[in-house]
Short mmCIF file of C-alpha atoms and ligand atoms in Angstrom, two decimals:
data_model
loop_
_atom_site.label_atom_id
_atom_site.label_comp_id
_atom_site.label_asym_id
_atom_site.label_seq_id
_atom_site.Cartn_x
_atom_site.Cartn_y
_atom_site.Cartn_z
CA MET A 429 -104.21 102.38 -78.98
CA SER A 430 -104.88 101.31 -75.48
CA ALA A 431 -108.10 99.64 -74.36
CA SER A 432 -110.59 101.26 -72.00
CA ILE A 433 -112.62 99.07 -69.71
CA GLY A 434 -116.25 99.68 -68.99
CA THR A 435 -119.95 98.47 -68.94
CA ASP A 436 -121.03 101.01 -71.68
CA VAL A 437 -122.80 98.41 -73.99
CA ALA A 438 -123.89 101.51 -76.54
CA ARG A 439 -120.10 102.08 -76.99
CA ALA A 440 -119.50 98.38 -77.84
CA VAL A 441 -122.61 98.42 -80.19
CA ALA A 442 -120.96 101.33 -81.99
CA LEU A 443 -117.63 99.96 -82.38
CA LEU A 444 -118.83 96.73 -83.53
CA GLN A 445 -121.11 98.23 -86.18
CA GLY A 446 -118.01 100.18 -87.36
CA GLY A 447 -115.96 96.90 -88.06
CA SER A 448 -113.97 97.03 -85.04
CA VAL A 449 -113.28 94.27 -82.54
CA VAL A 450 -114.54 94.41 -78.92
CA ALA A 451 -113.85 91.96 -75.81
CA ILE A 452 -116.90 90.87 -74.36
CA PRO A 453 -117.69 88.91 -71.15
CA THR A 454 -119.36 85.58 -71.44
CA GLU A 455 -120.22 83.06 -68.75
CA THR A 456 -117.17 80.88 -69.67
CA VAL A 457 -114.42 83.12 -70.74
CA TYR A 458 -113.98 86.65 -72.24
CA GLY A 459 -114.40 86.71 -75.88
CA LEU A 460 -112.69 88.77 -78.88
CA ALA A 461 -115.76 89.67 -80.94
CA ALA A 462 -116.55 91.19 -84.21
CA ASN A 463 -119.22 91.13 -86.78
CA ALA A 464 -119.45 87.45 -87.87
CA PHE A 465 -120.74 88.66 -91.29
CA ASP A 466 -118.03 91.09 -92.14
CA PRO A 467 -114.66 89.11 -93.41
CA GLU A 468 -112.57 92.32 -92.80
CA ALA A 469 -113.87 92.66 -89.18
CA VAL A 470 -113.22 88.90 -88.56
CA LEU A 471 -109.84 89.27 -89.85
CA HIS A 472 -108.92 91.79 -87.18
CA ILE A 473 -109.73 88.92 -84.70
CA PHE A 474 -107.03 86.78 -86.21
CA THR A 475 -104.33 89.46 -86.53
CA THR A 476 -104.76 90.62 -82.81
CA LYS A 477 -104.64 87.34 -81.54
CA GLN A 478 -102.15 85.99 -83.61
CA ARG A 479 -104.29 82.97 -84.45
CA PRO A 480 -103.64 80.84 -87.49
CA SER A 481 -106.28 80.94 -90.19
CA PHE A 482 -106.93 77.21 -90.00
CA ASP A 483 -108.60 77.56 -86.27
CA PRO A 484 -112.33 78.22 -86.71
CA LEU A 485 -114.30 80.69 -84.60
CA ILE A 486 -117.48 80.37 -82.65
CA VAL A 487 -120.60 82.35 -83.63
CA HIS A 488 -122.39 84.04 -80.65
CA ILE A 489 -126.32 84.63 -80.95
CA GLY A 490 -128.48 86.48 -78.64
CA ARG A 491 -131.90 84.68 -79.33
CA PRO A 492 -132.23 80.76 -79.83
CA ALA A 493 -133.86 81.70 -83.04
CA ASP A 494 -131.06 83.54 -84.67
CA VAL A 495 -129.43 80.27 -85.06
CA HIS A 496 -131.34 80.25 -88.55
CA ALA A 497 -129.13 83.14 -89.71
CA VAL A 498 -126.03 81.16 -89.54
CA VAL A 499 -127.15 77.61 -89.97
CA ARG A 500 -128.61 75.79 -92.76
CA GLU A 501 -130.51 72.82 -91.15
CA LEU A 502 -130.59 71.45 -87.60
CA PRO A 503 -129.97 67.91 -87.32
CA PRO A 504 -131.77 65.52 -85.05
CA GLY A 505 -131.75 66.45 -81.38
CA ALA A 506 -130.50 70.23 -81.93
CA GLU A 507 -133.69 71.83 -80.83
CA GLU A 508 -133.81 69.52 -77.85
CA LEU A 509 -130.07 70.67 -76.92
CA MET A 510 -130.82 74.30 -77.65
CA ARG A 511 -133.86 74.25 -75.33
CA ALA A 512 -132.07 72.31 -72.49
CA PHE A 513 -128.72 74.29 -72.73
CA TRP A 514 -129.01 77.66 -74.37
CA PRO A 515 -128.28 80.24 -73.06
CA GLY A 516 -125.21 78.54 -71.96
CA PRO A 517 -121.87 76.99 -72.56
CA LEU A 518 -122.67 74.55 -75.29
CA THR A 519 -121.37 75.16 -78.88
CA LEU A 520 -123.23 73.17 -81.57
CA VAL A 521 -121.25 72.63 -84.79
CA LEU A 522 -123.87 72.64 -87.56
CA PRO A 523 -124.15 73.12 -91.28
CA LYS A 524 -123.47 76.91 -92.22
CA ARG A 525 -125.39 79.07 -94.30
CA PRO A 526 -123.57 80.89 -97.09
CA GLU A 527 -123.85 84.24 -95.21
CA VAL A 528 -121.21 83.15 -92.95
CA PRO A 529 -117.89 83.95 -94.40
CA TYR A 530 -115.39 81.25 -94.94
CA ILE A 531 -112.74 83.17 -92.76
CA VAL A 532 -114.94 82.18 -89.73
CA THR A 533 -115.11 78.82 -90.34
CA SER A 534 -111.59 78.21 -91.74
CA GLY A 535 -113.04 77.01 -94.77
CA LEU A 536 -115.19 74.49 -93.55
CA ASP A 537 -119.04 74.18 -94.50
CA THR A 538 -119.94 73.88 -90.68
CA VAL A 539 -120.08 76.50 -88.14
CA GLY A 540 -119.83 76.51 -84.45
CA VAL A 541 -122.77 78.60 -82.81
CA ARG A 542 -123.73 79.19 -79.22
CA MET A 543 -126.00 81.46 -77.11
CA PRO A 544 -123.75 82.74 -74.09
CA ALA A 545 -125.38 83.10 -70.77
CA HIS A 546 -124.30 86.37 -69.66
CA PRO A 547 -126.57 89.22 -69.38
CA LEU A 548 -124.10 91.94 -70.77
CA ALA A 549 -123.21 89.87 -73.84
CA LEU A 550 -126.96 89.08 -74.41
CA ASP A 551 -127.73 92.77 -73.86
CA LEU A 552 -125.19 93.38 -76.57
CA LEU A 553 -126.16 90.63 -78.94
CA GLN A 554 -129.81 91.76 -78.87
CA ARG A 555 -128.77 95.31 -79.90
CA LEU A 556 -126.92 94.07 -83.03
CA ASP A 557 -128.35 93.05 -86.34
CA PHE A 558 -125.77 90.64 -86.71
CA PRO A 559 -123.98 87.64 -84.76
CA LEU A 560 -120.77 88.02 -83.15
CA ALA A 561 -117.67 85.61 -84.21
CA ALA A 562 -115.50 85.30 -80.83
CA PRO A 563 -112.56 83.22 -79.72
CA SER A 564 -111.28 83.50 -76.27
CA ALA A 565 -109.58 87.05 -75.85
CA ASN A 566 -106.17 85.74 -75.41
CA PRO A 567 -102.86 85.48 -77.44
CA PHE A 568 -103.15 82.42 -79.29
CA GLY A 569 -102.16 79.36 -77.28
CA TYR A 570 -102.07 81.12 -73.92
CA VAL A 571 -104.59 80.70 -71.01
CA SER A 572 -108.08 82.08 -71.54
CA PRO A 573 -109.16 85.25 -69.79
CA THR A 574 -111.87 85.10 -67.16
CA THR A 575 -111.85 88.76 -66.04
CA ALA A 576 -111.53 92.12 -68.09
CA GLN A 577 -108.05 92.70 -66.42
CA HIS A 578 -106.82 89.41 -67.69
CA VAL A 579 -107.90 90.76 -71.38
CA ALA A 580 -106.26 94.09 -70.73
CA ASP A 581 -102.87 92.49 -69.33
CA GLN A 582 -102.37 90.95 -72.88
CA LEU A 583 -104.46 92.72 -75.46
CA GLY A 584 -104.83 96.05 -73.95
CA GLU A 585 -102.78 97.69 -76.61
CA ALA A 586 -104.15 95.99 -79.54
CA ILE A 587 -108.19 96.72 -78.93
CA PRO A 588 -110.19 99.87 -78.52
CA TYR A 589 -112.56 98.68 -75.60
CA ILE A 590 -113.15 95.83 -73.04
CA LEU A 591 -116.86 95.35 -72.02
CA ASP A 592 -116.44 94.55 -68.23
CA GLY A 593 -119.05 91.64 -67.04
CA GLY A 594 -117.26 90.65 -63.99
CA ALA A 595 -115.32 87.47 -63.27
CA CYS A 596 -116.66 84.65 -65.52
CA ALA A 597 -119.05 82.33 -63.73
CA VAL A 598 -118.03 79.14 -65.36
CA GLY A 599 -114.53 79.70 -66.08
CA VAL A 600 -113.82 76.91 -68.83
CA GLU A 601 -114.85 77.28 -72.31
CA SER A 602 -117.82 76.03 -73.77
CA THR A 603 -118.43 72.26 -74.42
CA ILE A 604 -118.17 71.75 -78.31
CA ILE A 605 -120.10 68.86 -80.06
CA GLY A 606 -121.21 68.39 -83.79
CA TRP A 607 -123.33 66.23 -85.94
CA ASP A 608 -121.38 63.90 -88.25
CA GLY A 609 -124.29 62.62 -90.18
CA THR A 610 -125.06 59.84 -88.02
CA CYS A 611 -124.24 60.81 -84.57
CA TRP A 612 -123.17 63.68 -82.14
CA VAL A 613 -119.49 63.79 -81.60
CA LEU A 614 -117.53 65.41 -78.56
CA TYR A 615 -114.87 67.88 -79.99
CA ARG A 616 -114.12 69.63 -76.75
CA PRO A 617 -115.22 69.20 -73.20
CA GLY A 618 -116.09 72.28 -71.45
CA GLY A 619 -118.75 73.96 -69.38
CA VAL A 620 -121.71 71.49 -69.90
CA PRO A 621 -120.69 68.12 -68.73
CA VAL A 622 -120.94 65.42 -71.45
CA GLU A 623 -123.32 63.32 -69.19
CA ALA A 624 -126.05 66.02 -69.05
CA ILE A 625 -125.86 66.19 -72.72
CA GLU A 626 -126.20 62.34 -72.98
CA ALA A 627 -129.03 62.65 -70.61
CA VAL A 628 -130.93 64.87 -73.35
CA ILE A 629 -129.92 63.19 -76.87
CA GLY A 630 -128.43 59.87 -75.88
CA ARG A 631 -124.77 58.64 -76.41
CA VAL A 632 -121.97 61.32 -77.70
CA ASP A 633 -119.16 60.01 -79.32
CA ALA A 634 -115.55 60.60 -78.78
CA ALA A 635 -114.01 62.52 -81.84
CA ALA A 636 -111.75 60.32 -83.97
CA LYS A 637 -108.18 61.26 -83.45
CA GLN A 638 -107.54 63.01 -86.78
CA VAL A 639 -110.50 65.41 -86.68
CA VAL A 640 -110.05 68.24 -89.45
CA PRO A 641 -109.71 71.07 -88.46
CA ALA A 642 -107.40 70.76 -85.72
CA ALA A 643 -109.65 72.67 -83.18
CA PRO A 644 -107.10 75.04 -81.01
CA GLY A 645 -108.92 73.12 -78.33
CA MET A 646 -107.85 69.91 -79.90
CA LEU A 647 -104.07 71.20 -80.42
CA GLU A 648 -101.96 69.17 -77.90
CA SER A 649 -100.23 72.26 -76.40
CA HIS A 650 -102.76 74.92 -75.84
CA TYR A 651 -104.07 77.02 -72.87
CA ALA A 652 -100.48 77.12 -71.82
CA PRO A 653 -98.57 79.20 -69.28
CA ARG A 654 -94.98 80.37 -69.88
CA LYS A 655 -93.75 78.14 -66.93
CA PRO A 656 -93.79 74.30 -67.23
CA VAL A 657 -96.76 72.57 -65.97
CA HIS A 658 -96.91 68.90 -64.81
CA VAL A 659 -100.28 67.19 -64.02
CA GLY A 660 -100.76 64.26 -61.66
CA ASP A 661 -100.38 62.84 -58.28
CA VAL A 662 -98.74 65.82 -56.52
CA ASP A 663 -97.37 64.01 -53.48
CA GLY A 664 -95.69 61.77 -56.17
CA LEU A 665 -94.56 64.47 -58.29
CA LEU A 666 -92.89 66.70 -55.57
CA PRO A 667 -89.72 64.61 -54.81
CA LEU A 668 -88.69 65.22 -58.61
CA PHE A 669 -88.88 68.85 -58.00
CA ALA A 670 -87.01 69.15 -54.48
CA ASP A 671 -84.48 71.68 -55.72
CA LYS A 672 -87.06 73.99 -57.52
CA ARG A 673 -89.28 76.65 -56.41
CA VAL A 674 -92.72 74.98 -56.76
CA GLY A 675 -96.35 76.18 -57.11
CA VAL A 676 -99.03 74.01 -56.65
CA ILE A 677 -102.73 73.96 -58.05
CA GLY A 678 -104.72 71.84 -55.57
CA PHE A 679 -108.26 70.89 -55.57
CA GLN A 680 -109.10 70.93 -51.98
CA ARG A 681 -106.05 71.17 -50.02
CA ALA A 682 -102.68 72.76 -49.76
CA PHE A 683 -99.19 71.28 -50.03
CA ALA A 684 -95.92 72.13 -48.31
CA VAL A 685 -94.36 74.24 -51.28
CA HIS A 686 -93.54 77.74 -52.21
CA ARG A 687 -96.91 78.71 -53.35
CA ASN A 688 -100.38 77.00 -53.38
CA GLU A 689 -103.28 78.03 -55.52
CA VAL A 690 -106.14 76.03 -53.73
CA LEU A 691 -109.31 75.70 -56.12
CA ALA A 692 -112.13 74.81 -53.96
CA PRO A 693 -111.64 73.84 -50.17
CA ASN A 694 -115.27 72.81 -50.08
CA GLY A 695 -114.70 70.29 -53.03
CA SER A 696 -117.19 71.99 -55.42
CA ILE A 697 -115.84 71.28 -58.90
CA GLU A 698 -117.90 74.29 -60.20
CA ASP A 699 -115.80 76.60 -58.06
CA ALA A 700 -112.72 74.56 -59.12
CA ALA A 701 -113.45 75.32 -62.80
CA ARG A 702 -114.24 78.79 -62.40
CA ASP A 703 -111.01 79.61 -60.70
CA LEU A 704 -108.65 77.33 -62.74
CA PHE A 705 -107.53 79.93 -65.39
CA ALA A 706 -106.83 82.69 -62.75
CA ALA A 707 -104.82 80.27 -60.46
CA LEU A 708 -102.76 79.28 -63.88
CA ARG A 709 -102.13 83.05 -64.37
CA ALA A 710 -101.13 83.81 -60.89
CA LEU A 711 -98.41 81.00 -60.75
CA ASP A 712 -97.18 81.89 -64.43
CA ALA A 713 -96.73 85.57 -63.11
CA SER A 714 -95.25 84.53 -59.70
CA ASP A 715 -91.64 83.48 -59.02
CA VAL A 716 -92.18 80.00 -59.18
CA ASP A 717 -90.01 77.54 -61.53
CA VAL A 718 -92.64 75.04 -62.00
CA ILE A 719 -96.20 74.59 -61.53
CA LEU A 720 -97.73 71.09 -60.41
CA ALA A 721 -101.41 70.65 -60.79
CA GLU A 722 -103.65 67.68 -59.36
CA ARG A 723 -105.50 65.71 -61.47
CA PHE A 724 -109.28 65.80 -61.15
CA PRO A 725 -111.98 62.96 -61.00
CA ASP A 726 -112.61 62.52 -64.72
CA GLU A 727 -116.47 63.07 -64.70
CA GLY A 728 -118.64 66.21 -64.99
CA LEU A 729 -116.65 69.15 -65.29
CA GLY A 730 -113.51 67.65 -64.07
CA ARG A 731 -113.14 66.24 -67.62
CA ALA A 732 -112.97 69.73 -69.03
CA ILE A 733 -110.47 70.74 -65.98
CA ASN A 734 -108.34 67.59 -67.00
CA ASP A 735 -108.42 68.65 -70.62
CA ARG A 736 -107.18 72.14 -69.96
CA LEU A 737 -104.54 71.10 -67.72
CA ARG A 738 -103.25 68.27 -69.97
CA ARG A 739 -102.75 70.88 -72.78
CA ALA A 740 -101.23 73.28 -70.41
CA ALA A 741 -98.66 70.93 -69.55
CA ALA A 742 -97.97 69.51 -73.32
CA LYS A 743 -94.75 70.18 -74.65
CA ARG A 744 -94.50 73.01 -77.40
O1 TXA B 226 -116.60 79.21 -74.33
C1 TXA B 226 -116.37 79.35 -75.43
O2 TXA B 226 -116.47 78.67 -76.46
C2 TXA B 226 -115.48 80.37 -75.74
C3 TXA B 226 -116.25 81.82 -75.42
C4 TXA B 226 -115.61 83.19 -75.80
O3 TXA B 226 -117.50 81.63 -76.21
N1 TXA B 226 -114.95 80.75 -76.90
C5 TXA B 226 -113.75 80.02 -77.31
O4 TXA B 226 -113.41 80.04 -78.75
O5 TXA B 226 -113.26 79.06 -76.74
P1 TXA B 226 -112.02 79.43 -78.95
O6 TXA B 226 -111.66 80.00 -80.40
O7 TXA B 226 -110.98 79.45 -78.19
O8 TXA B 226 -112.53 78.04 -79.39
C6 TXA B 226 -113.33 77.70 -80.57
C7 TXA B 226 -113.41 76.32 -80.76
C8 TXA B 226 -112.10 75.81 -81.32
O9 TXA B 226 -111.65 74.55 -80.95
C9 TXA B 226 -112.32 75.67 -82.92
O10 TXA B 226 -111.69 75.01 -83.71
C10 TXA B 226 -114.00 75.05 -82.61
O11 TXA B 226 -114.24 75.99 -81.53
N2 TXA B 226 -114.57 75.11 -83.81
C11 TXA B 226 -115.31 76.21 -84.44
N3 TXA B 226 -116.03 75.99 -85.43
C12 TXA B 226 -115.91 74.80 -85.64
C13 TXA B 226 -115.93 73.95 -86.67
N4 TXA B 226 -116.89 74.27 -87.61
N5 TXA B 226 -115.72 72.48 -86.67
C14 TXA B 226 -114.91 71.98 -85.58
N6 TXA B 226 -114.58 72.87 -84.43
C15 TXA B 226 -114.76 74.17 -84.54
MG1 MG B 227 -109.14 79.72 -77.14
#
């Protein structure tokens, strides 16, 4: 099998109705989607990605009201959050309905759900009478894809169709928060800044270190290129790699090294997030020996960027 790439939503509908997986665009990253109510279809996601079964999937819906098809009850603040951020890059972890199979949630009684802000994804979801379980469309542990070509490069032989929605506008995965019975807890920083969430519902706590499950976003090594990655003050790091071909991921400026990926000369943190994963892929595919990345200001989207860079740098 070799994937074709196109914009044929009807074809994606037919494949998904038939129990197949399809790669779909979202505003954050491309997802590898299947019928969330069909355990066999969902199993294809895990085998295609070589994803461990302990790692639960996010369920995508096409209308806010569809949340009731997957979620048993909405805790305090959930409706305010949905109104403020859906469609958009915010995943809510909520008590699941029995119709959601345990393969989706890795045995948990909660389910992560979000409504993506991408016109093709919403068109697709609104034509289906089931929601879509979809993790990022990359082999487990690697950098997430932000173009259809990224998906084709790695999973093209294993999937029938890639719905091409162009380059992802946000570029980092959704922010994930969950209700722990008394308060909202941050599981993964992402496309919606925590500050914006707190402006709607008040304080969001940091997740306890030993959260079960180990969300892939929480595994220390994740989002990782094959080349070694080091994050920090690049001027300070450079002397340590004087005998190496160095590639730098810089925020606003270039460095005197073999290759530079300057994410946002204009200083826009949104632009930096959008282009981060493509830059990691480009340097990973280049002739550099090592990738150095600047640390970003630890606020707003900078928190998500720093989180992904730190995990990309973690030792496997
Ligand atoms: O932006 C995104 O979220 C993208 C696009 C495709 O929507 N999806 C994505 O999926 O990043 P994935 O599989 O790469 O990450 C899913 C995250 C994992 O960290 C998983 O553990 C967490 O969601 N998650 C899902 N259900 C959960 C649950 N019930 N409790 C805790 N964490 C959960
Ligand atoms: Mg992922």
